[in-house]
PDB file of N, CA and C in Angstrom:
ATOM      1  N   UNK A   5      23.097 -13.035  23.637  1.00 70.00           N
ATOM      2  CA  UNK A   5      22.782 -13.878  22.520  1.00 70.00           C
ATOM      3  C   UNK A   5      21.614 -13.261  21.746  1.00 70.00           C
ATOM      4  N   UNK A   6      21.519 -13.281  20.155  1.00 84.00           N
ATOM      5  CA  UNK A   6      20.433 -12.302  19.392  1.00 84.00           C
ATOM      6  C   UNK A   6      19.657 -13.355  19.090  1.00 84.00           C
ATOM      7  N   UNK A   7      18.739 -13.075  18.528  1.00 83.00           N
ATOM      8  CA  UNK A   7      17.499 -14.291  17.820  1.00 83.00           C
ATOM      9  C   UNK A   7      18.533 -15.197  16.576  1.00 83.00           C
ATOM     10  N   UNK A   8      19.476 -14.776  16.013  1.00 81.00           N
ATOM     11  CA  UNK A   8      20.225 -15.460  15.179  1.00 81.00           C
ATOM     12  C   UNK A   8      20.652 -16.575  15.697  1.00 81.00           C
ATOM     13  N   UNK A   9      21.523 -16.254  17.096  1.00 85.00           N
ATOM     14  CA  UNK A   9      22.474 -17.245  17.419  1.00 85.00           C
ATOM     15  C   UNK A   9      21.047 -18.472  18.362  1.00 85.00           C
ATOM     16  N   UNK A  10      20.600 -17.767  18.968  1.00 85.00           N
ATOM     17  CA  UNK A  10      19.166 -18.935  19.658  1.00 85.00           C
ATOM     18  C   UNK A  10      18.299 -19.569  18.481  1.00 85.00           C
ATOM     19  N   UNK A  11      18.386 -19.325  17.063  1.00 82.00           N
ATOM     20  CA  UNK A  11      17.749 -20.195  16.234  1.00 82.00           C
ATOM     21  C   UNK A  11      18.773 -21.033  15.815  1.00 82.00           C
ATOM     22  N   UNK A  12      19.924 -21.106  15.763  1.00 85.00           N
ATOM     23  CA  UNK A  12      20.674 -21.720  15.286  1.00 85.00           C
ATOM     24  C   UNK A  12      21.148 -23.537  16.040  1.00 85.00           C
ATOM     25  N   UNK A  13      20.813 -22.469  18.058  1.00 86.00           N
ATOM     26  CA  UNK A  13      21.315 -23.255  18.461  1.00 86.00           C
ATOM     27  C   UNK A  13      19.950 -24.533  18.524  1.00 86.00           C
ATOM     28  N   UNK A  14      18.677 -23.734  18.164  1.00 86.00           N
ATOM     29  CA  UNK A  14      17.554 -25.198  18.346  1.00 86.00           C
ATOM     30  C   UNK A  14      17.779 -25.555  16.960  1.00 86.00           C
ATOM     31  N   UNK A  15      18.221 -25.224  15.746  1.00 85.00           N
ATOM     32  CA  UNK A  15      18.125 -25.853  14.393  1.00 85.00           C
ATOM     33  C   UNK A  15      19.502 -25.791  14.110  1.00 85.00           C
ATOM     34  N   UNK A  16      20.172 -26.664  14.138  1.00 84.00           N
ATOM     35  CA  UNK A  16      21.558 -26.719  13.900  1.00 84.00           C
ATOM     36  C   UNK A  16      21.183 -27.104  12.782  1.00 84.00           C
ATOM     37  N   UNK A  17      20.618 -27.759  11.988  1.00 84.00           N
ATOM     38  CA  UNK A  17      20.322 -28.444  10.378  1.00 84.00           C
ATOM     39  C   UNK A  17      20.474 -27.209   9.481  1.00 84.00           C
ATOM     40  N   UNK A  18      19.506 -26.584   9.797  1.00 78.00           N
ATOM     41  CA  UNK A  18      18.489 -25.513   9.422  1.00 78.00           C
ATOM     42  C   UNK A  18      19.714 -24.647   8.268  1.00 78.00           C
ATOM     43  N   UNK A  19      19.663 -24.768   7.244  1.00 77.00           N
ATOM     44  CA  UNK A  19      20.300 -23.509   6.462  1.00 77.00           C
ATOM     45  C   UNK A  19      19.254 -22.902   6.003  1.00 77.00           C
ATOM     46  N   UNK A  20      19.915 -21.161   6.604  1.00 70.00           N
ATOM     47  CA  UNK A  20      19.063 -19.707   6.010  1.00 70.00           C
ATOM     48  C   UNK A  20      19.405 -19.585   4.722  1.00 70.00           C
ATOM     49  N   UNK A  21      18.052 -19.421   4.185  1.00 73.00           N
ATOM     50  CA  UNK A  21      17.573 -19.196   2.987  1.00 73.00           C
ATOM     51  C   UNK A  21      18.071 -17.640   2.742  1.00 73.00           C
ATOM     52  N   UNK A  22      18.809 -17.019   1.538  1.00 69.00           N
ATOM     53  CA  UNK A  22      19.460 -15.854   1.397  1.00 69.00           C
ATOM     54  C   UNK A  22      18.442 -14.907   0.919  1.00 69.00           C
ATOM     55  N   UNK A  23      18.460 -14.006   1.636  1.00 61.00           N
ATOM     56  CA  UNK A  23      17.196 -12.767   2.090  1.00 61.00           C
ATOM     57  C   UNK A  23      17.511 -12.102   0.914  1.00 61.00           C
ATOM     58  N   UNK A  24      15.850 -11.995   0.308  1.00 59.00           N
ATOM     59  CA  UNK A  24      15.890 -11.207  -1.263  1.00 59.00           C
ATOM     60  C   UNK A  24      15.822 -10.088  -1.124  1.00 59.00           C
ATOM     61  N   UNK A  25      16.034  -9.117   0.132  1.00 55.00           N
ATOM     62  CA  UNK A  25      16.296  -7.603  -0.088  1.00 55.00           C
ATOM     63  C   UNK A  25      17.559  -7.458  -0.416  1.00 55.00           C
ATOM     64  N   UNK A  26      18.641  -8.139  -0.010  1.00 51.00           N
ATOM     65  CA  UNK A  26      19.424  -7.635  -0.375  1.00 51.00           C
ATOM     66  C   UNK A  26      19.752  -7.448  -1.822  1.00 51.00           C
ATOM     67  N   UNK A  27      19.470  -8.791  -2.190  1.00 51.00           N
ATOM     68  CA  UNK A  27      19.598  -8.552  -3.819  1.00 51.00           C
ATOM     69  C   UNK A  27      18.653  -8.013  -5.113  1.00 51.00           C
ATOM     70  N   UNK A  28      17.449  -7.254  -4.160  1.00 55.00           N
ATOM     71  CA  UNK A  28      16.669  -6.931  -5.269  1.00 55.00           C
ATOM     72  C   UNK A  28      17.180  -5.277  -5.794  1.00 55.00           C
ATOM     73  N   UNK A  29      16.904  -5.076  -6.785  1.00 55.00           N
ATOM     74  CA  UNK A  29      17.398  -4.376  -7.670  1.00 55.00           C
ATOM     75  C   UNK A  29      16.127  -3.095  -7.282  1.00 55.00           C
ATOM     76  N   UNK A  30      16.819  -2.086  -6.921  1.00 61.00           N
ATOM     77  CA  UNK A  30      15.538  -0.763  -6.895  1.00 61.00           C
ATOM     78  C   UNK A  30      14.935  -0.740  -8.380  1.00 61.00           C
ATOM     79  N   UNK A  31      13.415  -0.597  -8.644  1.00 64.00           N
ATOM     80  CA  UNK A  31      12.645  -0.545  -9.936  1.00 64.00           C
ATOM     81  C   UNK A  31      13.194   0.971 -10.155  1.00 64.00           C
ATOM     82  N   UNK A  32      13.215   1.120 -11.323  1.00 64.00           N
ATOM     83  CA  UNK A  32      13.581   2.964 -11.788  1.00 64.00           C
ATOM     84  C   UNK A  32      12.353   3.050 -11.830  1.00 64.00           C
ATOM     85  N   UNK A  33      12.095   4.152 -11.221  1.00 72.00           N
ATOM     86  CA  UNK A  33      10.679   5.603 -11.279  1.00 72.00           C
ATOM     87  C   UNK A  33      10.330   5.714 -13.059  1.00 72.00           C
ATOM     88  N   UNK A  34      11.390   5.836 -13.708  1.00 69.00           N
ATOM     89  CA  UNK A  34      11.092   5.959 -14.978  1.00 69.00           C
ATOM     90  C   UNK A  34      11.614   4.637 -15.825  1.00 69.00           C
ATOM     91  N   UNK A  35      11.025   4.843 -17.370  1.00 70.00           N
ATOM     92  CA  UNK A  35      11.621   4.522 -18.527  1.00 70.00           C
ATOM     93  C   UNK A  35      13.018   4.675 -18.873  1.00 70.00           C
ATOM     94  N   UNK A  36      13.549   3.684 -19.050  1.00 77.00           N
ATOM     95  CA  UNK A  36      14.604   4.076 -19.170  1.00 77.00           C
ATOM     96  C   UNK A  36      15.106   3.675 -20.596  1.00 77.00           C
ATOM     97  N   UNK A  37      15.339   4.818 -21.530  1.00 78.00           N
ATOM     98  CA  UNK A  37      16.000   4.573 -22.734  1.00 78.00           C
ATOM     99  C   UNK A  37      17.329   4.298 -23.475  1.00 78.00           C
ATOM    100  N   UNK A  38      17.602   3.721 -24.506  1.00 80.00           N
ATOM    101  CA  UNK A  38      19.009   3.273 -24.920  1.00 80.00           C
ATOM    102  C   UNK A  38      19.838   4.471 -25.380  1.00 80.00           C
ATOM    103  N   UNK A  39      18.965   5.487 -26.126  1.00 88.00           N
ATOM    104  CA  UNK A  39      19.529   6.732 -26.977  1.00 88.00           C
ATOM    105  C   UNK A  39      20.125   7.752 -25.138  1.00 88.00           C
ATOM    106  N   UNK A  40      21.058   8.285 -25.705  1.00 90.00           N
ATOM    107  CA  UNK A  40      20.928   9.489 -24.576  1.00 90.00           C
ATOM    108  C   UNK A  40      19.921  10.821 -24.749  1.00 90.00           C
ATOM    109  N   UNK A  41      20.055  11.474 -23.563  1.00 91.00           N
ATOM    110  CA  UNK A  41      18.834  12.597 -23.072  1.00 91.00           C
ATOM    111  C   UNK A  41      19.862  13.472 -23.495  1.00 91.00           C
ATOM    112  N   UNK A  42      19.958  14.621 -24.480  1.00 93.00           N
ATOM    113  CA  UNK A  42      20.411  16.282 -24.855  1.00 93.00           C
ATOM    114  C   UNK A  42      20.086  16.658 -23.701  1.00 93.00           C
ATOM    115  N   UNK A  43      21.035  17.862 -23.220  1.00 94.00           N
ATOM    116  CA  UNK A  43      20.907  18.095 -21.918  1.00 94.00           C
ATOM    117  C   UNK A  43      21.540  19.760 -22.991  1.00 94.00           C
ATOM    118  N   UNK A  44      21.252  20.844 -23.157  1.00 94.00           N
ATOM    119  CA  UNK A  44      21.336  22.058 -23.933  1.00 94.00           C
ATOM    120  C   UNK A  44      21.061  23.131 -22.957  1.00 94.00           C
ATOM    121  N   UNK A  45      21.794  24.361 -23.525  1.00 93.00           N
ATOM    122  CA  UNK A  45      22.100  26.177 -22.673  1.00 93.00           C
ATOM    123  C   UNK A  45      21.665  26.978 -23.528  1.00 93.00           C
ATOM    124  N   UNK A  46      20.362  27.475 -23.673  1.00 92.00           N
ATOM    125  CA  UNK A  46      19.811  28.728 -24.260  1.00 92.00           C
ATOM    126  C   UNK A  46      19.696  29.551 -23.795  1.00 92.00           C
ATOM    127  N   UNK A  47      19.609  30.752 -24.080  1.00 93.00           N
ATOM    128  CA  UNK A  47      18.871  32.017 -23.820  1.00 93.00           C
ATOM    129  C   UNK A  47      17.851  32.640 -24.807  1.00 93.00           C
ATOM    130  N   UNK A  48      16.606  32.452 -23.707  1.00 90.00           N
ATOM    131  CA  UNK A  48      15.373  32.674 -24.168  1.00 90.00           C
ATOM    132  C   UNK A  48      14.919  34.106 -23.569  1.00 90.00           C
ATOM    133  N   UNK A  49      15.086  35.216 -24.367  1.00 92.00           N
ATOM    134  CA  UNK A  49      14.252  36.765 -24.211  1.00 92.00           C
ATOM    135  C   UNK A  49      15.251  36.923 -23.249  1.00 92.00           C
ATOM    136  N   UNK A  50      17.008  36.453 -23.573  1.00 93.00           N
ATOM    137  CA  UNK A  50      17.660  37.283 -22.483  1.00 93.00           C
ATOM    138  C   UNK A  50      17.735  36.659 -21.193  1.00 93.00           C
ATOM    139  N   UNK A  51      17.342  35.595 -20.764  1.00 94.00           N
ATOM    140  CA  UNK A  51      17.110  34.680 -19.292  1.00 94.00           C
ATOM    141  C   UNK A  51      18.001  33.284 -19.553  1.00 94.00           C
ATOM    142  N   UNK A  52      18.935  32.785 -18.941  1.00 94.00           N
ATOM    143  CA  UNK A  52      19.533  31.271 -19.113  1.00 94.00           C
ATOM    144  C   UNK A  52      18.361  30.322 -19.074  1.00 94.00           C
ATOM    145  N   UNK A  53      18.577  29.118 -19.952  1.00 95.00           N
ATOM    146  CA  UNK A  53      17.182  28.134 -19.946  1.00 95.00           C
ATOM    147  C   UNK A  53      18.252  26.876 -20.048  1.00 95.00           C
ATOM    148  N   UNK A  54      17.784  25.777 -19.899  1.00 95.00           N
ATOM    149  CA  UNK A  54      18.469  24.856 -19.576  1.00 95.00           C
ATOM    150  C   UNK A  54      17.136  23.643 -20.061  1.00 95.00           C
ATOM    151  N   UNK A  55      17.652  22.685 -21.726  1.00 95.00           N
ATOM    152  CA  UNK A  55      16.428  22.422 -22.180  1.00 95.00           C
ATOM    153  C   UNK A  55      16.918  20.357 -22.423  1.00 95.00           C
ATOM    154  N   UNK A  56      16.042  19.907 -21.700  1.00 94.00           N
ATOM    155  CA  UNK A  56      16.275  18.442 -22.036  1.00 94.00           C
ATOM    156  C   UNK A  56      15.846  18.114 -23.036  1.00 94.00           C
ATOM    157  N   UNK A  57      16.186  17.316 -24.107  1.00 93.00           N
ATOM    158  CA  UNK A  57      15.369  16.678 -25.110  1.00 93.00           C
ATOM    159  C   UNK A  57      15.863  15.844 -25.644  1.00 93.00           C
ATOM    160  N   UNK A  58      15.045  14.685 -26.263  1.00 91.00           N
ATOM    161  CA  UNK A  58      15.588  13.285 -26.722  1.00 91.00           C
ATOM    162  C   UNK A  58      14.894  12.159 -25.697  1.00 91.00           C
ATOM    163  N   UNK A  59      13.801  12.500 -24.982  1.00 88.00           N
ATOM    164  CA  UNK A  59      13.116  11.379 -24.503  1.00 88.00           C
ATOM    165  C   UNK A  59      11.904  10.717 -25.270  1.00 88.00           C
ATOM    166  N   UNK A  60      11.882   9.457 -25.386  1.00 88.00           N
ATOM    167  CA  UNK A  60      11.172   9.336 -26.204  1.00 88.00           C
ATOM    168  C   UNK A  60       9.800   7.881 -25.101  1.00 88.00           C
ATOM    169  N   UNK A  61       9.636   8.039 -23.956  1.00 83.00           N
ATOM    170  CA  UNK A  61       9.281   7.054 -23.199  1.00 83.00           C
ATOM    171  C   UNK A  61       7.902   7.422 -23.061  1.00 83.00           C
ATOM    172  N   UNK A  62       6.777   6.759 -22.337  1.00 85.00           N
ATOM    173  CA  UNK A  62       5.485   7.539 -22.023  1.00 85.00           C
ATOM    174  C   UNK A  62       5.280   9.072 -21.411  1.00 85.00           C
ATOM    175  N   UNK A  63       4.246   9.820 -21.846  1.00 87.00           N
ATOM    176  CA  UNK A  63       4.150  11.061 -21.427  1.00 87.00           C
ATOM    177  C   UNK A  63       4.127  11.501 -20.322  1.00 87.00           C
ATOM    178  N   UNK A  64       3.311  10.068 -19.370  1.00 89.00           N
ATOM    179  CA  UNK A  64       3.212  10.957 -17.931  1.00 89.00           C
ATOM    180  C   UNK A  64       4.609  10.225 -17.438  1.00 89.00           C
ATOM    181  N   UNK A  65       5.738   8.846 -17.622  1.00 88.00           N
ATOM    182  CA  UNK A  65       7.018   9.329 -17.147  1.00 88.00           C
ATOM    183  C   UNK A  65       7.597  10.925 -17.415  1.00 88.00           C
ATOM    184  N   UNK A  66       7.345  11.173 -18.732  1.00 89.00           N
ATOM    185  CA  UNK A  66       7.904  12.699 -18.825  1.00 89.00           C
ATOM    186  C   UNK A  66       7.679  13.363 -18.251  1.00 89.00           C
ATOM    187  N   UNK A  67       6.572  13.921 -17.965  1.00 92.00           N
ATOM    188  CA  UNK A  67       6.006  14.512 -16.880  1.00 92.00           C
ATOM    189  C   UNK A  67       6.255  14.601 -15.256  1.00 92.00           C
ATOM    190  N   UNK A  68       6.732  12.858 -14.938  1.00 92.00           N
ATOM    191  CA  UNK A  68       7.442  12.922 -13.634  1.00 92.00           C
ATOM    192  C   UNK A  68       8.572  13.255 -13.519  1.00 92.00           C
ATOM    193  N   UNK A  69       9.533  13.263 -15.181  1.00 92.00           N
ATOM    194  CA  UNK A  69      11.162  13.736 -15.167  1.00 92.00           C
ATOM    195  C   UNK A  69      10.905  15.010 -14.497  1.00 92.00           C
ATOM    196  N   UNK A  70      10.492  15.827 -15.200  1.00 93.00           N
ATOM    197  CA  UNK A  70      10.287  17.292 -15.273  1.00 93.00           C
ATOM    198  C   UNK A  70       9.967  17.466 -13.813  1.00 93.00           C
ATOM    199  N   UNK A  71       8.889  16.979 -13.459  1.00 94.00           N
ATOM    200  CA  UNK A  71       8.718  17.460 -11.829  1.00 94.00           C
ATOM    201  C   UNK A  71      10.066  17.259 -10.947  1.00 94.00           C
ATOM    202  N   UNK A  72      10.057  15.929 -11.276  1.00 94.00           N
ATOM    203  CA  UNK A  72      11.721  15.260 -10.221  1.00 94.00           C
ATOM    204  C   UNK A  72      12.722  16.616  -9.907  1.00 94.00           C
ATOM    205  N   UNK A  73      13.168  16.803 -11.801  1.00 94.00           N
ATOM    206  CA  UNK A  73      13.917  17.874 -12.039  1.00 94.00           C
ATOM    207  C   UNK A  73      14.040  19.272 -11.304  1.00 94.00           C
ATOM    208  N   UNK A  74      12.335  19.620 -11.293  1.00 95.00           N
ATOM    209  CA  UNK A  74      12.273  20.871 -10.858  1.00 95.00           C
ATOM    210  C   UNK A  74      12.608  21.296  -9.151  1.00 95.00           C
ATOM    211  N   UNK A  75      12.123  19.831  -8.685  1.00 94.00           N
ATOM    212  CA  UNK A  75      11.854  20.198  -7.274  1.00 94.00           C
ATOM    213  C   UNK A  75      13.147  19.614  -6.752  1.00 94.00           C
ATOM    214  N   UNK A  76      13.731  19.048  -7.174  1.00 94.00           N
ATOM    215  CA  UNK A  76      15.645  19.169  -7.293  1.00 94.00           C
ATOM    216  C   UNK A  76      16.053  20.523  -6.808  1.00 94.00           C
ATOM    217  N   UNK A  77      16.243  21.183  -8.000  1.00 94.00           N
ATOM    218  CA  UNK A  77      16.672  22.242  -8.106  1.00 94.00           C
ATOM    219  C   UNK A  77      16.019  23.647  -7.708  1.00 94.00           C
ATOM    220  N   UNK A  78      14.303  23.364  -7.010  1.00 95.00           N
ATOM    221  CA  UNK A  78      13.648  24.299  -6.497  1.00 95.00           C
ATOM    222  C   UNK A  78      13.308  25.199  -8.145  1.00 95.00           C
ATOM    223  N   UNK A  79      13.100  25.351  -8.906  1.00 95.00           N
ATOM    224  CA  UNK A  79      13.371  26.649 -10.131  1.00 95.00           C
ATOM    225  C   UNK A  79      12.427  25.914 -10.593  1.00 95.00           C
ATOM    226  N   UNK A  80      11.399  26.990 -11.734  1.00 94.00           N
ATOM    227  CA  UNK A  80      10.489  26.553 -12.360  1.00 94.00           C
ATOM    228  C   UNK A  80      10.546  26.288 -13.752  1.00 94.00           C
ATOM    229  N   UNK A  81       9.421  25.835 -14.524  1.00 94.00           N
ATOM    230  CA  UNK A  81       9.656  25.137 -15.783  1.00 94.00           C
ATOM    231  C   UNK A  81       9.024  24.588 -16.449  1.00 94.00           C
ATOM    232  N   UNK A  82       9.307  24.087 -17.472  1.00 93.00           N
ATOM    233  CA  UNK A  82       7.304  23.421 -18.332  1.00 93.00           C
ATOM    234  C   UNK A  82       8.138  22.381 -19.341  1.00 93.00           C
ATOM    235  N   UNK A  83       6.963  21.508 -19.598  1.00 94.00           N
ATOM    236  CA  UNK A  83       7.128  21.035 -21.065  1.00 94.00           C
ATOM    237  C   UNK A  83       6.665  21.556 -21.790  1.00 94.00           C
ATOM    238  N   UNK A  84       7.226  21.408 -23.378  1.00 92.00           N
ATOM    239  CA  UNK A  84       7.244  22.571 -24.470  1.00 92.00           C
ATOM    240  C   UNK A  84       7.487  21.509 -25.636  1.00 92.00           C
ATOM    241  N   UNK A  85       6.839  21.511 -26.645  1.00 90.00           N
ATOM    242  CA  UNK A  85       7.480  20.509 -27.964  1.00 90.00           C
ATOM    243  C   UNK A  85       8.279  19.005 -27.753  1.00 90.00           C
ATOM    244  N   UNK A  86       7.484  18.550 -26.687  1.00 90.00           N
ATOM    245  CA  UNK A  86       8.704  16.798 -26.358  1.00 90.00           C
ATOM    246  C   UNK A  86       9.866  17.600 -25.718  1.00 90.00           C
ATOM    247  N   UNK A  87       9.991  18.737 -24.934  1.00 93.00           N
ATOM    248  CA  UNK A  87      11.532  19.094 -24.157  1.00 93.00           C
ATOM    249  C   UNK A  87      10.849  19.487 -22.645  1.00 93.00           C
ATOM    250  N   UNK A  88      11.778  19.205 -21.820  1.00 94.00           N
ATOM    251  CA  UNK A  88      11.696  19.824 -20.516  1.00 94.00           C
ATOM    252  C   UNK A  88      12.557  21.528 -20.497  1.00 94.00           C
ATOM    253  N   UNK A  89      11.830  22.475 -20.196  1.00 95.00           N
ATOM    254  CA  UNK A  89      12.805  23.418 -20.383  1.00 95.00           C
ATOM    255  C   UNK A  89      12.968  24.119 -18.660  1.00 95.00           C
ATOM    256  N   UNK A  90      13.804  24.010 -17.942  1.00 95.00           N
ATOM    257  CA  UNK A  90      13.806  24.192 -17.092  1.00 95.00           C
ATOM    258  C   UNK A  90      14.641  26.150 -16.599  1.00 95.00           C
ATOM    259  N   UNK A  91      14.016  26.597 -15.679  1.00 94.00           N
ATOM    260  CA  UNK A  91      14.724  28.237 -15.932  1.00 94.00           C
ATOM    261  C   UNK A  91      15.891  28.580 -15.095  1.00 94.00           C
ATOM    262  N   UNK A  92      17.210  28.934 -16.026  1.00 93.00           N
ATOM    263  CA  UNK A  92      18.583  28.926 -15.378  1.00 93.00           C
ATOM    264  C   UNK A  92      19.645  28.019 -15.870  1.00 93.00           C
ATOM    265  N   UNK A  93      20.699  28.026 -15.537  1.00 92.00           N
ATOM    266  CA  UNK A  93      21.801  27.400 -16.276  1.00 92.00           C
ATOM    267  C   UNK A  93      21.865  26.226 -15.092  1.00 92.00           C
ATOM    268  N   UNK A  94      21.470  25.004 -15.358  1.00 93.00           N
ATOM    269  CA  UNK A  94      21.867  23.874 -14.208  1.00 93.00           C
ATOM    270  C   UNK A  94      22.100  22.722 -14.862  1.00 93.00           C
ATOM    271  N   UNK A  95      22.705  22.785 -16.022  1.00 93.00           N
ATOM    272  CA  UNK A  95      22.913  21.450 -16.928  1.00 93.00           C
ATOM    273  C   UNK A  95      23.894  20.361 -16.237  1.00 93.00           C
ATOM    274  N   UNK A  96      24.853  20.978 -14.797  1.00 93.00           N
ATOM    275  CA  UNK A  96      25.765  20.184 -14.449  1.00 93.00           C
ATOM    276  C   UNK A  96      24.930  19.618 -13.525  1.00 93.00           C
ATOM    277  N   UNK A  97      24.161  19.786 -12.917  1.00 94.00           N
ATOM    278  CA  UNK A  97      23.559  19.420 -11.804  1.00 94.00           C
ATOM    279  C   UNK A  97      22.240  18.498 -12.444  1.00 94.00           C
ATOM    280  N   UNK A  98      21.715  18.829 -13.357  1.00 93.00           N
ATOM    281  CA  UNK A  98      20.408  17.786 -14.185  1.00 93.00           C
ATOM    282  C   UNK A  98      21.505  16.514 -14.591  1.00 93.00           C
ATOM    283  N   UNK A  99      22.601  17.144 -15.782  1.00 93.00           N
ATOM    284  CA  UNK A  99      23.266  15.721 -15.693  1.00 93.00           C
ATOM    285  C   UNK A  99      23.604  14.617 -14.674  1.00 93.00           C
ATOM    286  N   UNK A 100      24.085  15.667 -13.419  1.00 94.00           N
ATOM    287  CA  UNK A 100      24.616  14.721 -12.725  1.00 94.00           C
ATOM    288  C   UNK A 100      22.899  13.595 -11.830  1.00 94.00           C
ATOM    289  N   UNK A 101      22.200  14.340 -11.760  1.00 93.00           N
ATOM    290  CA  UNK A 101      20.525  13.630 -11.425  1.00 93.00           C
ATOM    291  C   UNK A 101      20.022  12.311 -12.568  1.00 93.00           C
ATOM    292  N   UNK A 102      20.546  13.031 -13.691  1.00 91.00           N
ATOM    293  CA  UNK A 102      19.860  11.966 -14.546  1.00 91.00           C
ATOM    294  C   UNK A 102      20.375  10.396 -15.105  1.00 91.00           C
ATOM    295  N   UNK A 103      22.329  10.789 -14.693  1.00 91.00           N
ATOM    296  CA  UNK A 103      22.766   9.841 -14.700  1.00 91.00           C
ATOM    297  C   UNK A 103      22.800   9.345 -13.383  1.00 91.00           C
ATOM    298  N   UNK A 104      22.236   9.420 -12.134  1.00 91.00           N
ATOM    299  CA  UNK A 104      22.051   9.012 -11.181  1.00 91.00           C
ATOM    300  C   UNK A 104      20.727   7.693 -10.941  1.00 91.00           C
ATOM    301  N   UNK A 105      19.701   8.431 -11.755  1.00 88.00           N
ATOM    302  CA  UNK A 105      18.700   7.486 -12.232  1.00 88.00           C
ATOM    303  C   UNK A 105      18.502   6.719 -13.275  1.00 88.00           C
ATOM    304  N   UNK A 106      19.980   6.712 -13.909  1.00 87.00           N
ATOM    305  CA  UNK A 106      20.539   5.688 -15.114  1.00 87.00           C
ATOM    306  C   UNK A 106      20.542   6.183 -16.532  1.00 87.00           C
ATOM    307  N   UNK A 107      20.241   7.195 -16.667  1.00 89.00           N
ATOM    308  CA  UNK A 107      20.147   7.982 -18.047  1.00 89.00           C
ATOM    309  C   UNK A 107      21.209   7.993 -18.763  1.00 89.00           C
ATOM    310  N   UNK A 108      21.451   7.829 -19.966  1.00 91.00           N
ATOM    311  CA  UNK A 108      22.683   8.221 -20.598  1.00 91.00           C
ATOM    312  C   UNK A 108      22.385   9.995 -20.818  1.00 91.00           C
ATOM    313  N   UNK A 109      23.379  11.068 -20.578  1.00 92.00           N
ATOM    314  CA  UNK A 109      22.994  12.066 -20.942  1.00 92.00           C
ATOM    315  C   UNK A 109      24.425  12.288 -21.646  1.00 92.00           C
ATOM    316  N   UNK A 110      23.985  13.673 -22.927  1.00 93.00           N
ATOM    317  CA  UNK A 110      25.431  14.104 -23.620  1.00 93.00           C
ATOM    318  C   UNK A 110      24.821  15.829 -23.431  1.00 93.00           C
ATOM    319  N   UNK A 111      26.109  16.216 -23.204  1.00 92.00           N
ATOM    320  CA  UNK A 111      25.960  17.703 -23.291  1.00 92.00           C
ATOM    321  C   UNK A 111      26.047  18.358 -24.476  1.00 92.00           C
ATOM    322  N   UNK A 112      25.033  19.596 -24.812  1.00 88.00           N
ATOM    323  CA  UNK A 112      25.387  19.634 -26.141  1.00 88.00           C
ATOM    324  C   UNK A 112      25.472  21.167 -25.715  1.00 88.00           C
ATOM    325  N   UNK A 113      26.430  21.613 -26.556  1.00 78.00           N
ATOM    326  CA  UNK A 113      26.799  23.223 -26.556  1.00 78.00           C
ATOM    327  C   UNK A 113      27.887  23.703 -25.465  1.00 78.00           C
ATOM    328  N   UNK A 114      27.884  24.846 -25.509  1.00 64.00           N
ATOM    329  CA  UNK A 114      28.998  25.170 -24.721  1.00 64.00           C
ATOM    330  C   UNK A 114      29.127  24.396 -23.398  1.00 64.00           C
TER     331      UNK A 114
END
């Protein structure tokens, strides 16, 4: 017999009150915006670059995208002009992260 069934049997009255973990909603880490995130394939001096842009939320969320991003994918990277530019072609793999954490993303370019 578990602690369930021995409370039940001294409080037969007793209805359990429905436990708010289950239904609480994880908070997003970030801002989350209505527009979608550009998710873009450059080559910068000859090297694949892989450049987010279209966030428009507080700076230091941006700042945590970019980290999230990087240490994802291990590869390094900066902010640059309001974009995350991250180094290498991984636009399938950022998309698939960012719509994971609720982002609308659109691919732009090849």
């Amino acid at each position: 017999m578990d602690l369930q069934d021995q409370l039940k049997n001294l409080f037969p009255d007793h209805v359990p009150e429905p436990s708010e973990d289950k239904e609480k909603q994880p908070k997003p880490e970030f801002w989350i915006q209505d527009e979608p995130l550009l998710c873009k394939y450059e080559k910068r001096r000859g090297k694949p670059t892989t450049i987010i842009a279209g966030y428009n939320g507080a700076a230091s969320d941006f700042k945590l995208l970019a980290k999230k991003i990087k240490q994802l994918l291990s590869v390094g990277g900066g902010i640059k002009d309001e974009q995350i530019i991250i180094q290498g072609d991984y636009r399938d793999k950022i998309m698939e992260f960012l719509k994971a954490q609720g982002f609308q993303v659109k691919r732009v370019g090849g």
